[in-house]
PDB file of C-alpha atoms in Angstrom:
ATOM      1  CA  UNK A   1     -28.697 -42.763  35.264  1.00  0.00           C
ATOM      2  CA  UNK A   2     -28.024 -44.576  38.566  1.00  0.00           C
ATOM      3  CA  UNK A   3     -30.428 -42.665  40.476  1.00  0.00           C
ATOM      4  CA  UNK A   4     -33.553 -43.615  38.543  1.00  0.00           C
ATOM      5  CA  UNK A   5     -34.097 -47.014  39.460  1.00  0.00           C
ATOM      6  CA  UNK A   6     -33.452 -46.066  42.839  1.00  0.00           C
ATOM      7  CA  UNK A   7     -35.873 -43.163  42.407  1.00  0.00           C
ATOM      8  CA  UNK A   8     -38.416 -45.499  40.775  1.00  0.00           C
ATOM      9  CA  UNK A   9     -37.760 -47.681  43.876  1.00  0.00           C
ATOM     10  CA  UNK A  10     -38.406 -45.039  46.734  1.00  0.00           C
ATOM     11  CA  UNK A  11     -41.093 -43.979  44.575  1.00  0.00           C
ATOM     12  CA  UNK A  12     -43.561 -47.761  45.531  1.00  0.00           C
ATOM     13  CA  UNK A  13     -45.477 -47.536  48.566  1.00  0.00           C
ATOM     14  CA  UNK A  14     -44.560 -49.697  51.336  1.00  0.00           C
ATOM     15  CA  UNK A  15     -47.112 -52.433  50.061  1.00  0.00           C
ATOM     16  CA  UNK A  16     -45.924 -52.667  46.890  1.00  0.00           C
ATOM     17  CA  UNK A  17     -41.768 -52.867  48.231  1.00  0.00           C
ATOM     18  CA  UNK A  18     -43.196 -55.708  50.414  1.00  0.00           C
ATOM     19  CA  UNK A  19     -44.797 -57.665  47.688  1.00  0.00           C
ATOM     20  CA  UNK A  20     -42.301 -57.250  45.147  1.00  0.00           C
ATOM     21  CA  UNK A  21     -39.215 -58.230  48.089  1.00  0.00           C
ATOM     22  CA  UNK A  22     -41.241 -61.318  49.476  1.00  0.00           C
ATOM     23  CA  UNK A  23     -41.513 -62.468  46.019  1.00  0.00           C
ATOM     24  CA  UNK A  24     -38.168 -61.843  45.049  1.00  0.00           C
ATOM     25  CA  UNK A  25     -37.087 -63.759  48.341  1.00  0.00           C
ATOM     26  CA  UNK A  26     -38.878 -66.575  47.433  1.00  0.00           C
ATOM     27  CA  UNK A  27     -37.652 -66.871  43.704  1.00  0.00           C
ATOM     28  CA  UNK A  28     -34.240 -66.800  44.794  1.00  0.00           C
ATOM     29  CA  UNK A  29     -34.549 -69.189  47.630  1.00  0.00           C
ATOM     30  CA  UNK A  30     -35.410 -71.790  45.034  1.00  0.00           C
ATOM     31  CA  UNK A  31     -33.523 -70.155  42.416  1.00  0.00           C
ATOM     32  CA  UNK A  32     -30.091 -70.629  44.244  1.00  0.00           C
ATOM     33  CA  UNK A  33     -31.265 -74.259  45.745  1.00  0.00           C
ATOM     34  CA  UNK A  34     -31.414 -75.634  42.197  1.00  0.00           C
ATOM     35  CA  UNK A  35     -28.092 -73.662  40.986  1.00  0.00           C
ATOM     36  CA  UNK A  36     -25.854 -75.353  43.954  1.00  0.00           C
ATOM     37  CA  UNK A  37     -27.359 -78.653  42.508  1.00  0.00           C
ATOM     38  CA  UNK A  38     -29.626 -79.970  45.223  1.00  0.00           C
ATOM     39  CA  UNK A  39     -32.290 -80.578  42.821  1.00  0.00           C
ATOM     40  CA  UNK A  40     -31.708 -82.450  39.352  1.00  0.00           C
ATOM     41  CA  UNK A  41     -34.341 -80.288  36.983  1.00  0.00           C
ATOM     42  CA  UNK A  42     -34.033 -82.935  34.573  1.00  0.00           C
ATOM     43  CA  UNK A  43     -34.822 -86.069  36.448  1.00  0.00           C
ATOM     44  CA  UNK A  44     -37.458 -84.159  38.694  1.00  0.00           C
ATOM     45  CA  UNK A  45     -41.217 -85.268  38.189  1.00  0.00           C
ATOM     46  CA  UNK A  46     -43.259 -83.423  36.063  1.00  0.00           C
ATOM     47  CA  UNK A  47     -45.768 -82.208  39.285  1.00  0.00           C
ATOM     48  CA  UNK A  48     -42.438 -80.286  40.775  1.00  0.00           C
ATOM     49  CA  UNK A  49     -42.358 -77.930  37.713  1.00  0.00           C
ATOM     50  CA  UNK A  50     -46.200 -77.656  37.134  1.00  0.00           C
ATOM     51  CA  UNK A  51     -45.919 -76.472  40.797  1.00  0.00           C
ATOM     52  CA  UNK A  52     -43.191 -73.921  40.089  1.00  0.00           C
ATOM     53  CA  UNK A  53     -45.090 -72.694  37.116  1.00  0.00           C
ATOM     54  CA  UNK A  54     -48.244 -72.114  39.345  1.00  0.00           C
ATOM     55  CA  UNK A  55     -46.133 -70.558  41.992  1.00  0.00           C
ATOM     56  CA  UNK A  56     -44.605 -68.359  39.835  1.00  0.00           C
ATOM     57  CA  UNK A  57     -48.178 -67.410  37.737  1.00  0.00           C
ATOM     58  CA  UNK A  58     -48.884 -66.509  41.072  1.00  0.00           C
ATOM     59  CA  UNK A  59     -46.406 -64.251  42.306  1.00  0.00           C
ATOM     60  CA  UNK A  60     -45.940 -62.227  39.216  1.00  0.00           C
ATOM     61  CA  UNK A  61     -49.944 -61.852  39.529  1.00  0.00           C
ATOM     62  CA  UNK A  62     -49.090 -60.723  43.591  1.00  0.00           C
ATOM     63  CA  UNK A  63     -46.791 -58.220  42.462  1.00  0.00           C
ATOM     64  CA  UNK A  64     -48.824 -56.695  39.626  1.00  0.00           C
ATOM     65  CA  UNK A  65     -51.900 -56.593  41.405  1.00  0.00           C
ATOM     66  CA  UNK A  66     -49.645 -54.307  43.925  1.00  0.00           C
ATOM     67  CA  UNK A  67     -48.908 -52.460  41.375  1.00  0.00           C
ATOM     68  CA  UNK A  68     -51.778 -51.532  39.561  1.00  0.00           C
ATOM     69  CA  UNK A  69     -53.427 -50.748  42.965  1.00  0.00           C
ATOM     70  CA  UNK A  70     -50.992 -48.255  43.681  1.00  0.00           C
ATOM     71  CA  UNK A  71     -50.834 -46.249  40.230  1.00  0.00           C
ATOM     72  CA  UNK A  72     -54.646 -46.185  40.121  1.00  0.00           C
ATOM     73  CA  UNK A  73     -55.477 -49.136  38.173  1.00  0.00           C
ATOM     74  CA  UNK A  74     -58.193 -50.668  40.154  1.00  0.00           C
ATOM     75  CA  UNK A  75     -60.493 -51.295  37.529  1.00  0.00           C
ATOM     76  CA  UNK A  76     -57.949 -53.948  36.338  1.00  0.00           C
ATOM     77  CA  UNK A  77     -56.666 -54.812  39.480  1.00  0.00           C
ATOM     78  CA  UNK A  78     -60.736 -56.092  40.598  1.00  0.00           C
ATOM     79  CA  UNK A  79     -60.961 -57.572  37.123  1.00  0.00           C
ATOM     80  CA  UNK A  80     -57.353 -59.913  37.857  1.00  0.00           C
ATOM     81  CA  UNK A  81     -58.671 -60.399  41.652  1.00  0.00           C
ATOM     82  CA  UNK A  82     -60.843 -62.884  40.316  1.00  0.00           C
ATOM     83  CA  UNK A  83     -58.169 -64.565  38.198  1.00  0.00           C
ATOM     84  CA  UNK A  84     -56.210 -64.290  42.125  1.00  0.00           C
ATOM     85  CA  UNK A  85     -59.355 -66.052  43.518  1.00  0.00           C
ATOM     86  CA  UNK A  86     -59.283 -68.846  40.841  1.00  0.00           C
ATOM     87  CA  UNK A  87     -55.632 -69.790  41.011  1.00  0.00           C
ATOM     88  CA  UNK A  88     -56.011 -70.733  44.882  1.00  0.00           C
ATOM     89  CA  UNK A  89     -57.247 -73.888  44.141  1.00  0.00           C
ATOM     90  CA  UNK A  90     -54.707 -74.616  41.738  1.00  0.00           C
ATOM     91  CA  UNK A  91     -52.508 -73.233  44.119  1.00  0.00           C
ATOM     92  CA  UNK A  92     -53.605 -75.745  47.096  1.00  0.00           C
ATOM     93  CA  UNK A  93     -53.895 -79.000  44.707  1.00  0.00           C
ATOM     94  CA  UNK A  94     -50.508 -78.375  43.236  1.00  0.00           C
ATOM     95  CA  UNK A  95     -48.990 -78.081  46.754  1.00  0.00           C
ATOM     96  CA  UNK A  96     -50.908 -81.636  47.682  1.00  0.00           C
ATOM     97  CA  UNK A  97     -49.865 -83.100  44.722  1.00  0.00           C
ATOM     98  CA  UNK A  98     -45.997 -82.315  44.787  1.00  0.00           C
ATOM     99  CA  UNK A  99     -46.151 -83.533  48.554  1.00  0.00           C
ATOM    100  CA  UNK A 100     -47.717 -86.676  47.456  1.00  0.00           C
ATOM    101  CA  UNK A 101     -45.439 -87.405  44.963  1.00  0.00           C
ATOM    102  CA  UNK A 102     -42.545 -86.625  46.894  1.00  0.00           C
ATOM    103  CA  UNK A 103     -43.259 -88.805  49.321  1.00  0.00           C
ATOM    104  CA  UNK A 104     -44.778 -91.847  47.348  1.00  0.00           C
ATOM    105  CA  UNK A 105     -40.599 -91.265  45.707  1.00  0.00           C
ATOM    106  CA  UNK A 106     -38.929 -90.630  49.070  1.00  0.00           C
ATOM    107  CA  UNK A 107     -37.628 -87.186  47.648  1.00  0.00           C
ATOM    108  CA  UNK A 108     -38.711 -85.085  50.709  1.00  0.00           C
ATOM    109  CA  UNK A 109     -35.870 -83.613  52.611  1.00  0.00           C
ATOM    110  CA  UNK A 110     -33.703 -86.125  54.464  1.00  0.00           C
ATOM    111  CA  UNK A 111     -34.524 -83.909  57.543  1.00  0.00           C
ATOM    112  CA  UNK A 112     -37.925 -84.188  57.544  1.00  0.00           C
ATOM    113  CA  UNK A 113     -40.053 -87.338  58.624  1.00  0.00           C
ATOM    114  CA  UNK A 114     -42.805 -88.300  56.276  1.00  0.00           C
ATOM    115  CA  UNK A 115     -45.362 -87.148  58.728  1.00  0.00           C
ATOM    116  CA  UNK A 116     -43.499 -83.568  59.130  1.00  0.00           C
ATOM    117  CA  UNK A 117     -43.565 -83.536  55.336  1.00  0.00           C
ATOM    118  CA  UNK A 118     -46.977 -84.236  55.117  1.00  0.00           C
ATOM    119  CA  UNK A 119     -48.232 -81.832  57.503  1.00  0.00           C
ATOM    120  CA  UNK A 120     -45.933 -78.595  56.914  1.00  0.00           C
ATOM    121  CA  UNK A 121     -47.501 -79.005  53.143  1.00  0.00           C
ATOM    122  CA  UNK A 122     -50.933 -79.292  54.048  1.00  0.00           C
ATOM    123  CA  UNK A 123     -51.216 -77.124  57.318  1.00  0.00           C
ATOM    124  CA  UNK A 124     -49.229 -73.955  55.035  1.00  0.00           C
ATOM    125  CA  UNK A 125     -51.736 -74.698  51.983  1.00  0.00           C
ATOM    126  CA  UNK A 126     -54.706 -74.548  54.217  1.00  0.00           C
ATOM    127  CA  UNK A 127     -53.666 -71.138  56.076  1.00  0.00           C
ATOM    128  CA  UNK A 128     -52.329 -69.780  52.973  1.00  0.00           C
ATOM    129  CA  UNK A 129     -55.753 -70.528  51.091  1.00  0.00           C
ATOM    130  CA  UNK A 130     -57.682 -69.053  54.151  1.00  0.00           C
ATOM    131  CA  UNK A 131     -55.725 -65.829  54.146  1.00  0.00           C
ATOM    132  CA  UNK A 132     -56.878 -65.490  50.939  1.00  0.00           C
ATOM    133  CA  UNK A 133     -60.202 -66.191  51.232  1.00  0.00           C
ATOM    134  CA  UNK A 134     -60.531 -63.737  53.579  1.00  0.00           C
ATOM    135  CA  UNK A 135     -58.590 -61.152  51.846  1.00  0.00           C
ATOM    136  CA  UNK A 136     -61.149 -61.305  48.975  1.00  0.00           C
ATOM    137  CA  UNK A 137     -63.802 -61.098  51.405  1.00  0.00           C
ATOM    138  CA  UNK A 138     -62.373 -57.805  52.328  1.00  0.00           C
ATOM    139  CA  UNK A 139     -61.614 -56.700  49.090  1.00  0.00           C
ATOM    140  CA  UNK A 140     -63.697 -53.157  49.865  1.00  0.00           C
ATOM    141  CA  UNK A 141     -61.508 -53.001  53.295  1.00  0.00           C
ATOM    142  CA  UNK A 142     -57.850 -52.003  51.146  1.00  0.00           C
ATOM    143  CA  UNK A 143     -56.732 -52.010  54.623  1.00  0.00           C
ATOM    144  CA  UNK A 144     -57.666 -55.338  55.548  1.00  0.00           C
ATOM    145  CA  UNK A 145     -57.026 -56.785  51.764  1.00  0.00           C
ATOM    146  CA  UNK A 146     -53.441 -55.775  51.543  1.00  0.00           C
ATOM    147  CA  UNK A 147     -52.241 -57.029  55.237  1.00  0.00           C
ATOM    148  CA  UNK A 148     -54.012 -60.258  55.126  1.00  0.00           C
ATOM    149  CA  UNK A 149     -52.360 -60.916  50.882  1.00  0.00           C
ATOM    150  CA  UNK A 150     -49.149 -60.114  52.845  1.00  0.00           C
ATOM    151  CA  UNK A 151     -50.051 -62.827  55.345  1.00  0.00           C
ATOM    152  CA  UNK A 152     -50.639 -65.271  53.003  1.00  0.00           C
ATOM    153  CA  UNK A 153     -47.122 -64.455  50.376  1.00  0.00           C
ATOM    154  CA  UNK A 154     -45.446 -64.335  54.584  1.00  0.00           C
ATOM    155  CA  UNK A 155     -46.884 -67.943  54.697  1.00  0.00           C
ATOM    156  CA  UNK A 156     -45.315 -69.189  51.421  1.00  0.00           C
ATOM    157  CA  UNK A 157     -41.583 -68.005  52.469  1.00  0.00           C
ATOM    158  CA  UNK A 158     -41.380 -71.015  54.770  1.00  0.00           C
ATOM    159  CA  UNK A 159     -40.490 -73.816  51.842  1.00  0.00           C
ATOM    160  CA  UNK A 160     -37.951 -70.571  50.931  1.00  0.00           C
ATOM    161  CA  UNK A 161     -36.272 -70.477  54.011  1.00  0.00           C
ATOM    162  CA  UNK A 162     -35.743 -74.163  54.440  1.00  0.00           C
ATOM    163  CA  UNK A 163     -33.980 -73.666  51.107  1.00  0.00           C
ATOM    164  CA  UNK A 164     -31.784 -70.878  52.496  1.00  0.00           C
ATOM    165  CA  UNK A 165     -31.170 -72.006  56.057  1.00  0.00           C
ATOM    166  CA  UNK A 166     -28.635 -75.014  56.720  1.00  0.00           C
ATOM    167  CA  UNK A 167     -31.399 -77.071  57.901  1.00  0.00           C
ATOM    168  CA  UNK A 168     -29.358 -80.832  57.977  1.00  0.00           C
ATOM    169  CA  UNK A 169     -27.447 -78.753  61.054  1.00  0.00           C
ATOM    170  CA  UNK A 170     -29.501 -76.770  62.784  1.00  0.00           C
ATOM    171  CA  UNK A 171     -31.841 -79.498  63.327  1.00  0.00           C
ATOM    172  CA  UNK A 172     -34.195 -79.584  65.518  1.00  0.00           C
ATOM    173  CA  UNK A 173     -34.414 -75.190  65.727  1.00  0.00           C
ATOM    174  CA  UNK A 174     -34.719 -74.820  62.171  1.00  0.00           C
ATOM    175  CA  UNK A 175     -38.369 -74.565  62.269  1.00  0.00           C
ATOM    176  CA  UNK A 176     -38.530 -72.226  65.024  1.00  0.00           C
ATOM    177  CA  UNK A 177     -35.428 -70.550  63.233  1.00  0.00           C
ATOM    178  CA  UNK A 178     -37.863 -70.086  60.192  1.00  0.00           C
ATOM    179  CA  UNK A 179     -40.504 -68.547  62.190  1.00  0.00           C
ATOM    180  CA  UNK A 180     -38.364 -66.218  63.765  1.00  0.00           C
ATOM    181  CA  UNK A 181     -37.854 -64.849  60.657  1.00  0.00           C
ATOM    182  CA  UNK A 182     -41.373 -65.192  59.597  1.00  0.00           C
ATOM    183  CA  UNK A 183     -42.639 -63.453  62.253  1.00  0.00           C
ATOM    184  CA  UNK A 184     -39.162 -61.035  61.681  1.00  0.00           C
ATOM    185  CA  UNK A 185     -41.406 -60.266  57.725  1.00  0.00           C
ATOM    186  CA  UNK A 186     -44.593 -59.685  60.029  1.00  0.00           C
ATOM    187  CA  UNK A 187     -42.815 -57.107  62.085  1.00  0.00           C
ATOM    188  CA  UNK A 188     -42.571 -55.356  58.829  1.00  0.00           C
ATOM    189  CA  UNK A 189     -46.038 -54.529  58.909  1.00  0.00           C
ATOM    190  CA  UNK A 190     -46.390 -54.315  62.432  1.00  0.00           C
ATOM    191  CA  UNK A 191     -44.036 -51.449  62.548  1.00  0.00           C
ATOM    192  CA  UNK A 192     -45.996 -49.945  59.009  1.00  0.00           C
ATOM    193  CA  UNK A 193     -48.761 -49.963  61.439  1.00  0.00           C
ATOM    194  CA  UNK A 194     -48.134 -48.283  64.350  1.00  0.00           C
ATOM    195  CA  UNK A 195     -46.098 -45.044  62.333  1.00  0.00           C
ATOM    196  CA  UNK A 196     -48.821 -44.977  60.242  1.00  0.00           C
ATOM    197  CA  UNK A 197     -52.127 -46.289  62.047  1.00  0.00           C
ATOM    198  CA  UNK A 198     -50.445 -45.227  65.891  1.00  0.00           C
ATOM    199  CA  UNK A 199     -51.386 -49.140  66.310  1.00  0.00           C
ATOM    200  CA  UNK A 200     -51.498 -52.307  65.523  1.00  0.00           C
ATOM    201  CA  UNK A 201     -53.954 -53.466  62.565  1.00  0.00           C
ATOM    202  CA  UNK A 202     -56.739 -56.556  62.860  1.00  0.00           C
ATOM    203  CA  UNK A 203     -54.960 -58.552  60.213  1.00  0.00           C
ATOM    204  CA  UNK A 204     -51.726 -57.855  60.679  1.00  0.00           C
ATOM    205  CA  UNK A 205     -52.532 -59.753  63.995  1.00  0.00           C
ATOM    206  CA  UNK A 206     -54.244 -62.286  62.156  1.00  0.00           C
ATOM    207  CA  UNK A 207     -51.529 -62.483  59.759  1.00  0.00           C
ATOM    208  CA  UNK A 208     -49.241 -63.095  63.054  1.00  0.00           C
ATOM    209  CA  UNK A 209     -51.326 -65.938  64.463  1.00  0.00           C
ATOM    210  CA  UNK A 210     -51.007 -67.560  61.025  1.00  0.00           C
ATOM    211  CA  UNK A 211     -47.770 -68.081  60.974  1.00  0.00           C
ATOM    212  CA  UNK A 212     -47.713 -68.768  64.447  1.00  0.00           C
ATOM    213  CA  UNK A 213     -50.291 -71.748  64.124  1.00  0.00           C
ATOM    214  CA  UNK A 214     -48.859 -73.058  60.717  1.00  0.00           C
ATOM    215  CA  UNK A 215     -45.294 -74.184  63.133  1.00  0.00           C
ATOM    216  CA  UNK A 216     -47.350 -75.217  65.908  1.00  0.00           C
ATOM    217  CA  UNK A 217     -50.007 -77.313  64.148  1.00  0.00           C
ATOM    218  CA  UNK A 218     -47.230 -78.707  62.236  1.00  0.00           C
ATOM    219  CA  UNK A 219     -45.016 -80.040  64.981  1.00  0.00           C
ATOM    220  CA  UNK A 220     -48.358 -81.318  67.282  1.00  0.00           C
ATOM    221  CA  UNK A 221     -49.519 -83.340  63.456  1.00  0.00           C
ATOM    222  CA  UNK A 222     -46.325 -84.353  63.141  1.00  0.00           C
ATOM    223  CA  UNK A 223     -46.085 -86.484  66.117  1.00  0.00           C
ATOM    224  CA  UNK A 224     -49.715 -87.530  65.900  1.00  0.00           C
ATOM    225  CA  UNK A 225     -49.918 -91.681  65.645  1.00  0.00           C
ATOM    226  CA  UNK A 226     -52.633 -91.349  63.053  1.00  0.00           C
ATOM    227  CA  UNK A 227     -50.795 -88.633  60.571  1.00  0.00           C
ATOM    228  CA  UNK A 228     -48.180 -90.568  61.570  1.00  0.00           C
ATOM    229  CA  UNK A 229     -49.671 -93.981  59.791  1.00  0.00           C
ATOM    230  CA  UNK A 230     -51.004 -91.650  56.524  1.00  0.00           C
ATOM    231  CA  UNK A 231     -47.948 -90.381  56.274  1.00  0.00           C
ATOM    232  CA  UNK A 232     -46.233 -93.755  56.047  1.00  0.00           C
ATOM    233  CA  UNK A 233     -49.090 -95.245  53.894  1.00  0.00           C
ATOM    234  CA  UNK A 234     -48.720 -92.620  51.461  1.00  0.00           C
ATOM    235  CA  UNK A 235     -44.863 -93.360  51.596  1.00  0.00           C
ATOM    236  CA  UNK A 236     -45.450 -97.050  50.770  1.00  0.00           C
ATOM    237  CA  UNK A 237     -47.933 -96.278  48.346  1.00  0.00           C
TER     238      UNK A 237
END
């Protein structure tokens, strides 16, 4: 009986494994945050779990679009893309929002400055929104489509990891710690592509210089005088 799940499991294509283990990753990231009592569910504002119902809406609709794509169900899987497409906003506001709110309460992480805060939010929303984007405009490219969704779910692991990592002490590598491993998940691919392609896919760059930019624009907005003052006028707010 043991060996069918694990037959089951060897029997998902590399896409699907890598959709199914970035979203588990990021469930239990926040999963085991809130169960070692770093976050007080019942005292947290009501924007923090309309954000964790939208996140999780939309990884259980990342992981069963992979699967219906791989067992044929494309009809259904073009039919949900659209549902995919709608949610980003949704997606991007409730991201915004949560930031706002945690700020305007002085419940961001200790760790962070306002500013940081504020721009690791924003900067991940907008690259996560415009790997999406563009994986819908590629929806006809399966190639292109399912490296640049991976991109995007890659993108939303870095709130995960600064729930995982021991960030109070590894400060300041902890965000070049994170996109180690980021770029660690992009390797994934990287490798998919060159057994399988013999080298390295368009997006899977793309998805690469993502990640890249969303540490880098990050720490330059960060120390930027005038995020600096929005930052701290959304604080005092």
């Amino acid at each position: 009986m043991a060996t069918l799940p694990r037959a089951r499991f060897a029997a998902l294509s590399f896409w699907q494994k890598m959709a199914i283990g970035l979203s588990l990753f990021i469930v239990f990231a926040f999963g085991q945050f809130a169960l070692r009592g770093f976050v007080d569910v019942g005292k947290a504002p009501p924007i923090m779990h309309v954000h964790g119902l939208v996140m999780l809406a939309w990884l259980g609709l990342l992981v069963t679009q992979a699967l219906l794509a791989g067992r044929g169900g494309l009809s259904i899987h073009r039919r949900l893309g659209w549902a995919s497409a709608a949610m980003v906003p949704l997606m991007v506001a409730s991201m915004s929002a949560l930031c706002f709110t945690a700020l305007r309460l002085q419940i961001q992480p200790p760790f962070f400055t306002p500013a940081y805060f504020l721009a690791t939010v924003h900067v991940g929303a907008a690259l996560f929104a415009l790997l999406v984007v563009l994986a819908i405009t590629h929806r006809r490219q399966p190639d292109w489509h399912r490296r640049l969704m991976l991109g995007s779910t890659i993108l939303l692991t870095d709130p995960a990891l600064g729930r995982v990592l021991p960030m109070p002490l590894i400060v300041p590598w902890g965000e070049w710690l994170s996109l180690a491993i980021q770029l660690g998940f992009v390797a994934l691919i990287l490798r998919h592509d060159r057994r399988t392609l013999g080298h390295v896919h368009p997006a899977t760059s793309a998805a690469a210089m993502a990640v890249l930019l969303s540490h880098v624009l990050t720490e330059l907005l960060a120390i930027t005088p005038v995020w600096i003052d929005l930052a701290m006028r959304i604080s005092a707010a």
